[in-house]
Coordinates of C-alpha atoms and ligand atoms in Angstrom, one line a residue:
X613 CA 0.0 0.0 0.0
X614 CA 2.7 2.4 1.0
X615 CA 4.7 2.0 -2.1
X616 CA 1.6 2.3 -4.3
X617 CA 0.9 5.6 -2.7
X618 CA 4.5 6.7 -3.1
X619 CA 4.2 6.0 -6.8
X620 CA 1.1 8.0 -7.1
X621 CA 2.9 10.9 -5.4
X622 CA 5.1 11.2 -8.4
X623 CA 2.1 12.2 -10.5
X624 CA 0.9 15.8 -11.0
X625 CA -0.3 17.1 -7.6
X626 CA -3.1 19.4 -8.6
X627 CA -6.1 18.9 -10.9
X628 CA -5.1 21.9 -13.0
X629 CA -1.7 20.4 -13.8
X630 CA -3.6 17.8 -15.9
X631 CA -5.1 20.4 -18.2
X632 CA -1.6 21.7 -19.1
X633 CA -0.6 18.3 -20.3
X634 CA -3.4 18.5 -23.0
X635 CA -1.6 21.0 -25.2
X636 CA -0.6 17.9 -27.2
X637 CA -4.1 17.7 -28.5
X638 CA -4.4 21.3 -29.6
X639 CA -3.5 20.9 -33.2
X640 CA -5.9 18.0 -33.8
X641 CA -9.3 18.2 -35.4
X642 CA -12.5 18.6 -33.4
X643 CA -13.7 15.0 -33.5
X644 CA -10.2 13.6 -32.7
X645 CA -10.1 15.8 -29.7
X646 CA -13.7 14.9 -28.7
X647 CA -12.9 11.2 -28.9
X648 CA -9.4 11.1 -27.3
X649 CA -8.9 14.0 -24.9
X650 CA -9.8 12.7 -21.4
X651 CA -10.6 9.3 -22.9
X652 CA -7.1 7.9 -22.8
X653 CA -6.9 4.1 -22.0
X654 CA -6.6 3.8 -18.2
X655 CA -3.1 3.2 -16.7
X656 CA -3.9 0.0 -14.9
X657 CA -5.8 -2.3 -17.3
X658 CA -6.0 -0.2 -20.5
X659 CA -9.8 0.3 -20.4
X660 CA -10.7 2.2 -23.6
X661 CA -13.6 4.0 -22.1
X662 CA -13.1 5.9 -18.9
X663 CA -14.0 4.2 -15.6
X664 CA -16.7 5.7 -13.4
X665 CA -14.9 6.5 -10.2
X666 CA -17.4 6.5 -7.4
X667 CA -15.1 7.1 -4.4
X668 CA -16.2 10.0 -2.2
X669 CA -12.9 10.3 -0.6
X670 CA -9.2 9.6 -1.5
X671 CA -6.4 8.2 0.6
X672 CA -3.7 10.7 1.5
X673 CA 0.0 9.8 1.8
X674 CA 0.5 12.4 4.5
X675 CA -2.0 14.3 6.6
X676 CA -3.4 17.3 4.7
X677 CA -1.4 16.5 1.5
X678 CA -3.8 14.7 -0.8
X679 CA -2.3 13.5 -4.1
X680 CA -4.8 15.1 -6.4
X681 CA -8.3 14.5 -5.1
X682 CA -9.4 14.7 -1.5
X683 CA -13.1 14.7 -1.3
X684 CA -15.3 14.1 -4.3
X685 CA -17.5 17.2 -4.1
X686 CA -14.3 19.1 -5.0
X687 CA -13.2 16.8 -7.8
X688 CA -12.9 13.2 -8.9
X689 CA -11.2 11.4 -11.8
X690 CA -14.3 10.9 -14.0
X691 CA -15.2 14.6 -13.7
X692 CA -11.6 15.6 -14.5
X693 CA -11.7 13.5 -17.6
X694 CA -14.8 15.3 -18.8
X695 CA -13.4 18.7 -17.8
X696 CA -10.2 18.1 -19.9
X697 CA -12.4 17.0 -22.8
X698 CA -14.6 20.1 -22.6
X699 CA -11.6 22.4 -22.2
X700 CA -10.1 21.0 -25.4
X701 CA -13.3 21.4 -27.4
X702 CA -13.7 25.1 -26.4
X703 CA -10.0 25.8 -27.0
X704 CA -9.8 26.6 -23.3
X705 CA -7.1 26.1 -20.7
X706 CA -9.6 25.0 -18.0
X707 CA -13.1 23.7 -17.6
X708 CA -15.5 22.8 -14.8
X709 CA -18.3 20.2 -15.1
X710 CA -21.2 21.3 -13.0
X711 CA -24.4 19.5 -12.0
X712 CA -26.6 21.6 -14.4
X713 CA -26.5 24.5 -16.8
X714 CA -28.1 26.6 -14.1
X715 CA -25.4 25.5 -11.7
X716 CA -22.8 26.9 -14.1
X717 CA -24.7 30.2 -14.0
X718 CA -25.0 30.3 -10.2
X719 CA -21.4 29.3 -9.7
X720 CA -20.3 32.3 -11.8
X721 CA -22.7 34.7 -10.1
X722 CA -21.1 33.8 -6.7
X723 CA -18.2 36.1 -7.9
X724 CA -20.5 39.1 -7.4
X725 CA -20.9 41.3 -4.3
X726 CA -24.0 43.2 -3.3
X727 CA -24.5 46.4 -5.2
X728 CA -22.7 45.1 -8.4
X729 CA -24.4 45.0 -11.7
X730 CA -25.1 42.4 -14.4
X731 CA -25.8 43.4 -18.0
X732 CA -27.7 40.5 -19.7
X733 CA -29.0 40.1 -23.2
X734 CA -32.8 40.5 -23.2
X735 CA -33.8 37.3 -24.8
X736 CA -32.0 35.0 -22.4
X737 CA -32.8 31.4 -21.5
X738 CA -36.0 31.4 -19.3
X739 CA -34.2 29.7 -16.3
X740 CA -31.4 32.2 -16.4
X741 CA -33.9 35.0 -16.5
X742 CA -35.8 33.6 -13.5
X743 CA -32.7 33.2 -11.5
X744 CA -31.4 36.7 -12.3
X745 CA -34.7 38.4 -11.7
X746 CA -36.2 36.5 -8.8
X747 CA -33.1 35.5 -6.8
X748 CA -30.1 37.6 -7.6
X749 CA -31.9 40.9 -8.0
X750 CA -34.9 40.5 -5.6
X751 CA -33.1 38.7 -2.8
X752 CA -29.4 39.3 -3.1
X753 CA -29.0 42.9 -3.9
X754 CA -27.5 42.6 -7.4
X755 CA -28.5 45.1 -10.1
X756 CA -29.7 43.8 -13.4
X757 CA -30.3 45.3 -16.9
X758 CA -31.5 43.3 -19.8
X759 CA -31.2 44.8 -23.3
X760 CA -31.0 43.8 -26.9
X761 CA -27.3 43.4 -27.9
X762 CA -28.0 44.1 -31.6
X763 CA -26.8 47.8 -31.2
X764 CA -23.3 47.9 -29.9
X765 CA -23.6 51.5 -28.8
X766 CA -26.5 50.4 -26.5
X767 CA -24.3 47.7 -25.0
X768 CA -21.4 50.2 -24.4
X769 CA -23.8 52.7 -22.8
X770 CA -25.4 50.1 -20.5
X771 CA -22.1 49.2 -18.9
X772 CA -21.9 51.1 -15.6
X773 CA -19.1 51.7 -13.1
X774 CA -20.5 48.8 -11.0
X775 CA -20.9 46.4 -13.9
X776 CA -19.0 43.2 -13.3
X777 CA -20.5 40.7 -15.8
X778 CA -21.9 41.0 -19.3
X779 CA -23.9 37.9 -20.2
X780 CA -24.8 36.9 -23.7
X781 CA -26.4 34.0 -25.5
X782 CA -26.1 33.5 -29.2
X783 CA -28.4 32.6 -30.9
X784 CA -30.8 33.7 -28.3
X785 CA -33.7 31.6 -27.2
X786 CA -36.3 31.4 -28.7
X787 CA -36.0 34.4 -31.2
X788 CA -32.6 33.3 -32.5
X789 CA -30.9 36.7 -32.5
X790 CA -27.2 36.6 -33.0
X791 CA -24.7 38.4 -30.8
X792 CA -21.5 39.6 -32.4
X793 CA -19.1 37.9 -29.9
X794 CA -15.9 39.7 -31.0
X795 CA -17.4 43.1 -31.0
X796 CA -19.1 42.7 -27.5
X797 CA -15.8 41.2 -26.2
X798 CA -13.9 44.3 -27.3
X799 CA -16.3 46.6 -25.5
X800 CA -16.0 44.5 -22.3
X801 CA -12.3 44.5 -22.5
X802 CA -12.2 48.3 -22.9
X803 CA -14.5 48.6 -19.9
X804 CA -12.7 46.0 -17.8
X805 CA -15.7 43.7 -17.2
X806 CA -16.1 39.9 -17.6
X807 CA -17.9 38.7 -20.7
X808 CA -19.7 35.4 -20.4
X809 CA -21.1 33.6 -23.5
X810 CA -23.7 30.9 -23.0
X811 CA -22.8 28.8 -26.0
X812 CA -25.5 26.1 -25.5
X813 CA -27.4 26.6 -28.7
X814 CA -24.4 26.4 -31.0
X815 CA -22.3 23.8 -29.1
X816 CA -18.5 24.0 -29.2
X817 CA -18.6 22.4 -32.6
X818 CA -20.5 25.2 -34.4
X819 CA -19.5 28.3 -32.5
X820 CA -16.1 28.5 -34.2
X821 CA -14.7 29.5 -37.5
X822 CA -11.4 28.9 -39.2
X823 CA -9.4 31.7 -40.8
X824 CA -9.2 30.9 -44.5
X825 CA -5.5 30.1 -45.1
X826 CA -4.4 29.0 -41.7
X827 CA -5.5 26.5 -39.2
X828 CA -6.5 28.8 -36.4
X829 CA -9.6 28.1 -34.2
X830 CA -11.7 31.0 -33.3
X831 CA -13.9 29.9 -30.4
X832 CA -15.6 32.5 -28.3
X833 CA -12.7 32.5 -25.9
X834 CA -10.3 33.3 -28.8
X835 CA -12.7 36.1 -29.8
X836 CA -12.2 37.7 -26.3
X837 CA -14.9 36.1 -24.1
X838 CA -13.8 35.6 -20.5
X839 CA -16.0 32.6 -19.9
X840 CA -18.0 30.1 -22.0
X841 CA -20.8 28.2 -20.4
X842 CA -22.9 25.3 -21.7
X843 CA -25.9 23.4 -20.7
X844 CA -24.5 20.0 -21.4
X845 CA -28.0 18.7 -21.1
X846 CA -28.5 19.9 -24.7
X847 CA -26.1 19.2 -27.5
X848 CA -23.0 17.9 -25.7
X849 CA -25.0 15.2 -23.8
X850 CA -27.1 14.9 -26.9
X851 CA -29.4 12.0 -25.9
X852 CA -31.8 13.7 -23.5
X853 CA -30.6 11.6 -20.6
X854 CA -28.3 13.8 -18.5
X855 CA -28.7 17.2 -16.9
X856 CA -25.4 19.0 -16.6
X857 CA -23.5 22.2 -17.3
X858 CA -20.0 23.5 -17.7
X859 CA -17.7 26.5 -17.5
X860 CA -14.7 26.9 -19.8
X861 CA -12.0 29.6 -19.4
X862 CA -8.4 30.5 -19.7
X863 CA -7.6 32.7 -16.7
X864 CA -6.0 30.8 -13.8
X865 CA -6.8 33.4 -11.2
X866 CA -10.5 33.2 -12.2
X867 CA -10.3 29.4 -12.3
X868 CA -9.2 29.5 -8.6
X869 CA -12.1 31.8 -7.7
X870 CA -14.6 29.6 -9.5
X871 CA -13.1 26.5 -8.0
X872 CA -13.7 28.0 -4.6
X873 CA -17.4 28.8 -5.6
X874 CA -17.9 25.3 -7.0
X875 CA -16.6 23.5 -3.9
X876 CA -18.3 25.9 -1.5
X877 CA -21.8 25.6 -3.0
X878 CA -21.4 22.0 -4.1
X879 CA -22.2 22.6 -7.8
X880 CA -19.8 20.0 -9.2
X881 CA -21.1 17.2 -11.4
X882 CA -21.5 13.5 -10.4
X883 CA -19.3 10.8 -11.8
X884 CA -22.2 8.9 -13.5
X885 CA -23.3 12.1 -15.3
X886 CA -19.7 12.9 -16.3
X887 CA -19.4 9.5 -17.9
X888 CA -22.6 10.0 -19.9
X889 CA -21.4 13.5 -21.1
X890 CA -18.1 12.1 -22.2
X891 CA -19.9 9.5 -24.2
X892 CA -22.1 12.2 -25.8
X893 CA -19.3 14.5 -26.6
X894 CA -17.6 11.9 -28.8
X895 CA -20.3 12.1 -31.4
X896 CA -21.1 15.8 -31.1
X897 CA -19.7 16.8 -34.5
X898 CA -21.6 14.2 -36.6
X899 CA -24.8 14.7 -34.7
X900 CA -24.5 18.5 -35.2
X901 CA -23.8 18.1 -38.9
X902 CA -26.8 15.9 -39.4
X903 CA -29.2 17.9 -37.2
X904 CA -28.1 21.1 -39.0
X905 CA -28.8 19.5 -42.5
X906 CA -32.2 18.6 -41.3
X907 CA -32.8 22.1 -39.9
X908 CA -31.8 23.9 -43.0
X909 CA -34.2 21.8 -45.2
X910 CA -37.1 22.1 -42.7
X911 CA -36.6 25.8 -42.4
X912 CA -36.7 26.2 -46.1
X913 CA -39.8 24.0 -46.3
X914 CA -41.5 26.0 -43.6
X915 CA -40.6 29.3 -45.2
X916 CA -42.2 28.2 -48.5
X917 CA -45.4 27.0 -46.8
X918 CA -48.6 29.0 -47.1
X919 CA -49.7 28.3 -43.5
X920 CA -46.5 29.8 -42.1
X921 CA -46.3 33.5 -41.4
X922 CA -42.6 33.8 -40.8
X923 CA -39.6 31.6 -40.1
X924 CA -36.5 32.5 -38.0
X925 CA -33.4 30.5 -38.8
X926 CA -29.9 31.9 -39.0
X927 CA -29.2 29.7 -42.1
X928 CA -31.9 31.5 -44.1
X929 CA -31.0 34.6 -46.1
X930 CA -34.1 36.2 -44.6
X931 CA -32.5 36.2 -41.2
X932 CA -31.1 39.7 -40.4
X933 CA -27.8 38.3 -39.2
X934 CA -27.3 35.7 -41.8
X935 CA -23.9 37.2 -42.7
X936 CA -22.7 37.5 -39.1
X937 CA -23.6 33.9 -38.5
X938 CA -21.5 32.9 -41.5
X939 CA -18.6 35.0 -40.2
X940 CA -18.6 33.7 -36.6
X941 CA -19.8 30.2 -36.8
X942 CA -19.2 27.0 -38.7
X943 CA -23.0 26.7 -39.3
X944 CA -26.4 28.1 -38.3
X945 CA -27.3 25.4 -35.8
X946 CA -30.4 23.2 -35.5
X947 CA -32.9 25.4 -33.8
X948 CA -35.8 26.9 -35.8
X949 CA -38.5 29.2 -34.7
X950 CA -41.6 30.2 -36.7
X951 CA -45.0 31.9 -36.5
X952 CA -47.9 29.7 -37.7
X953 CA -50.7 31.7 -39.4
X954 CA -53.5 31.9 -36.9
X955 CA -53.9 32.0 -33.1
X956 CA -53.2 29.9 -30.1
X957 CA -55.8 27.4 -31.3
X958 CA -54.1 26.9 -34.6
X959 CA -50.8 26.4 -32.8
X960 CA -52.3 23.9 -30.4
X961 CA -53.9 21.9 -33.3
X962 CA -50.6 21.8 -35.0
X963 CA -48.7 20.7 -31.9
X964 CA -51.2 18.0 -31.2
X965 CA -51.0 16.7 -34.7
X966 CA -47.2 16.0 -34.9
X967 CA -46.3 12.4 -34.6
X968 CA -42.5 12.2 -34.9
X969 CA -41.6 15.5 -33.3
X970 CA -42.1 15.1 -29.6
X971 CA -44.0 17.9 -27.8
X972 CA -41.5 18.7 -25.1
X973 CA -39.3 21.4 -23.6
X974 CA -35.5 21.2 -24.0
X975 CA -33.4 20.8 -27.2
X976 CA -30.2 19.3 -28.6
X977 CA -31.1 15.6 -28.4
X978 CA -31.0 13.1 -31.2
X979 CA -34.8 13.2 -31.3
X980 CA -36.7 16.2 -32.8
X981 CA -38.6 18.3 -30.3
X982 CA -41.2 20.9 -30.7
X983 CA -42.8 23.4 -28.3
X984 CA -44.8 26.6 -27.8
X985 CA -42.5 28.9 -25.8
X986 CA -45.4 31.2 -24.6
X987 CA -47.1 28.2 -22.8
X988 CA -44.0 26.1 -22.1
X989 CA -40.3 27.2 -21.8
X990 CA -40.9 30.9 -21.6
X991 CA -44.1 30.8 -19.4
X992 CA -42.1 32.4 -16.5
X993 CA -41.1 35.4 -18.7
X994 CA -43.5 38.2 -17.8
X995 CA -46.2 38.5 -20.5
X996 CA -45.3 42.2 -21.3
X997 CA -41.6 41.1 -21.8
X998 CA -42.8 38.2 -24.0
X999 CA -44.7 40.7 -26.2
X1000 CA -41.6 42.9 -26.6
X1001 CA -39.5 39.9 -27.6
X1002 CA -42.1 38.6 -30.1
X1003 CA -42.9 35.4 -28.2
X1004 CA -46.5 35.4 -29.3
X1005 CA -49.1 32.6 -28.9
X1006 CA -48.6 31.4 -32.5
X1007 CA -44.8 31.2 -32.0
X1008 CA -43.4 27.7 -32.3
X1009 CA -39.8 26.4 -31.6
X1010 CA -38.2 23.3 -33.1
X1011 CA -35.1 21.5 -32.1
X1012 CA -34.3 19.3 -35.1
X1013 CA -32.9 15.9 -34.2
X1014 CA -31.0 13.4 -36.5
X1015 CA -34.0 11.3 -37.7
X1016 CA -34.4 10.9 -41.5
X1017 CA -35.3 14.1 -43.2
X1018 CA -38.2 12.7 -45.2
X1019 CA -40.0 11.5 -42.1
X1020 CA -39.6 14.9 -40.4
X1021 CA -40.8 16.8 -43.4
X1022 CA -43.8 14.5 -43.9
X1023 CA -44.7 14.9 -40.3
X1024 CA -44.7 18.7 -40.5
X1025 CA -46.6 18.6 -43.7
X1026 CA -49.5 16.5 -42.3
X1027 CA -49.6 18.5 -39.1
X1028 CA -49.8 21.8 -40.9
X1029 CA -52.6 20.4 -43.0
X1030 CA -54.5 19.5 -39.8
X1031 CA -53.8 22.9 -38.2
Ligands
PLP1301 C1 -31.1 24.6 -20.9 C2 -30.3 25.8 -20.9 C3 -29.7 26.3 -19.7 C4 -29.9 25.7 -18.4 O1 -29.3 24.4 -18.4 P1 -29.8 23.2 -17.4 O2 -28.9 22.1 -17.8 O3 -31.2 22.9 -17.8 O4 -29.7 23.7 -16.0 C5 -29.0 27.5 -19.9 N1 -28.8 28.1 -21.0 C6 -29.4 27.7 -22.2 C7 -29.2 28.4 -23.4 C8 -30.2 26.5 -22.1 O5 -30.7 26.1 -23.3

C-alpha cells in the first residue's frame, strides 16, 4: 500500500496540472479531440472507455497532503476526464463540469458582491432569467439590466461603473438573435468587465470559425470572451438523458475563484453524469452536422409553406444576421422558430398533430422536439416582456434531431394540414 501511494505521489499534484498536459491535442481536429482527450486508456488495465470512479474520498499519503483529489465534491477522476475533454473542445485552458447548466450560471454569479451590476442580453434562457430576476436581483441585492445586444452603442452605454458581468447567449432563445461575440468582447475589454457567453445553442462544434488560409480556431474565448458556459443537457450530452453544465475559461486566477465557488456551494457534477457526457461528446460533430442539415431543409420548407407566417433560422437569407452567422460560426445550428398563421388554437392543433416530433421542452437531443414557448419554456417570462421579444401565442420552436429528413418533413406537412 505504502509503495503504491508513493508511486502516485510522483504524479501531478493538482487537478489543473492535468489540463496543461493536454496541449498535445491542440493541433488536432474537433472529433479527434472529442474522442481522445480525457478518454485515454486507463493506466492500470487499459480500459478504452473511462471508468466511473465513485469514491467519495481519497487516501492521502501524508495528513493534509492529498495526491490530487481529497473529497469528491471538490473533484474526482471521471469529472476531471470530462473537464479536460470540454476544455479541449472550447479551446480553453480549464473547464468545470457542473451539475446543471443553471449551476454553471449560479457558480459564476457567486463572484458578485451586493451592489454590483449584471448586464444581460434581453432574450436569455428562461431559467437564467428567472434566477437573475427572482433571486439575484430581488433577494441578493445585485442590479440587473436586460437589453438587446444588436446595437453595440447600446451595449457600451449600458455598462456602468459597478458592472462586473456581461452575459450573452447566441443565438438567443427562442427568437434566435445573433450576438457579435468579437465586438461585444472588445467593449467588455475596454470597460474591464467579464464577458460570459452561453454557448449552448451552437455547441462547441459550431461556434467556431477557421481563418481561411491557416489552421486557427476562433472559439468565443479566442474572440475575447472571458468565460464560455454550456448546458451539457442539450447538444453535448445529446441524448436527453443527463442534466449537466460546464464552464470553460483561460484565466488561472479566475479558475481558482470559480473552484472556490464550486466546492463551497457544491455545484460539481456527479461521476455517472460525467461518464454520460463524455460519451455524448464523442459524437457531437456528426450529430450537429446531421441535425443542421435537417434544420436547413425544414426551415426552407416552412418558409415556403402558405400556413406559415414567418420563419426565423440563421441559415436563411431572410435572417437579419445571416452574414454575421457565417462569419462567426461553422454553421447556423439546428434550432428553428416560426410563427404559424392563426392563433393559439391553430398552434395547439398543429402541436397535437405532430407524430414524430415530440411535444416537449429542451433541445439538442437526437430526437426532434417541438414546443410553444409562450405556454412552455418561456411561461415564466413576464407577458409584457414576451410581447416585446415577439414570443406570441402562435410562435413555435423546433429542435431538429437526427432522424431521417423525409419523415420529419412529412410529419410537419401533415400536421400543418390539420392545423
Ligand atoms: C437549458 C439551458 C440552460 C440551463 O441548463 P440546465 O442544464 O437545464 O440547467 C442554460 N442556457 C441555455 C441556453 C439553455 O438552453
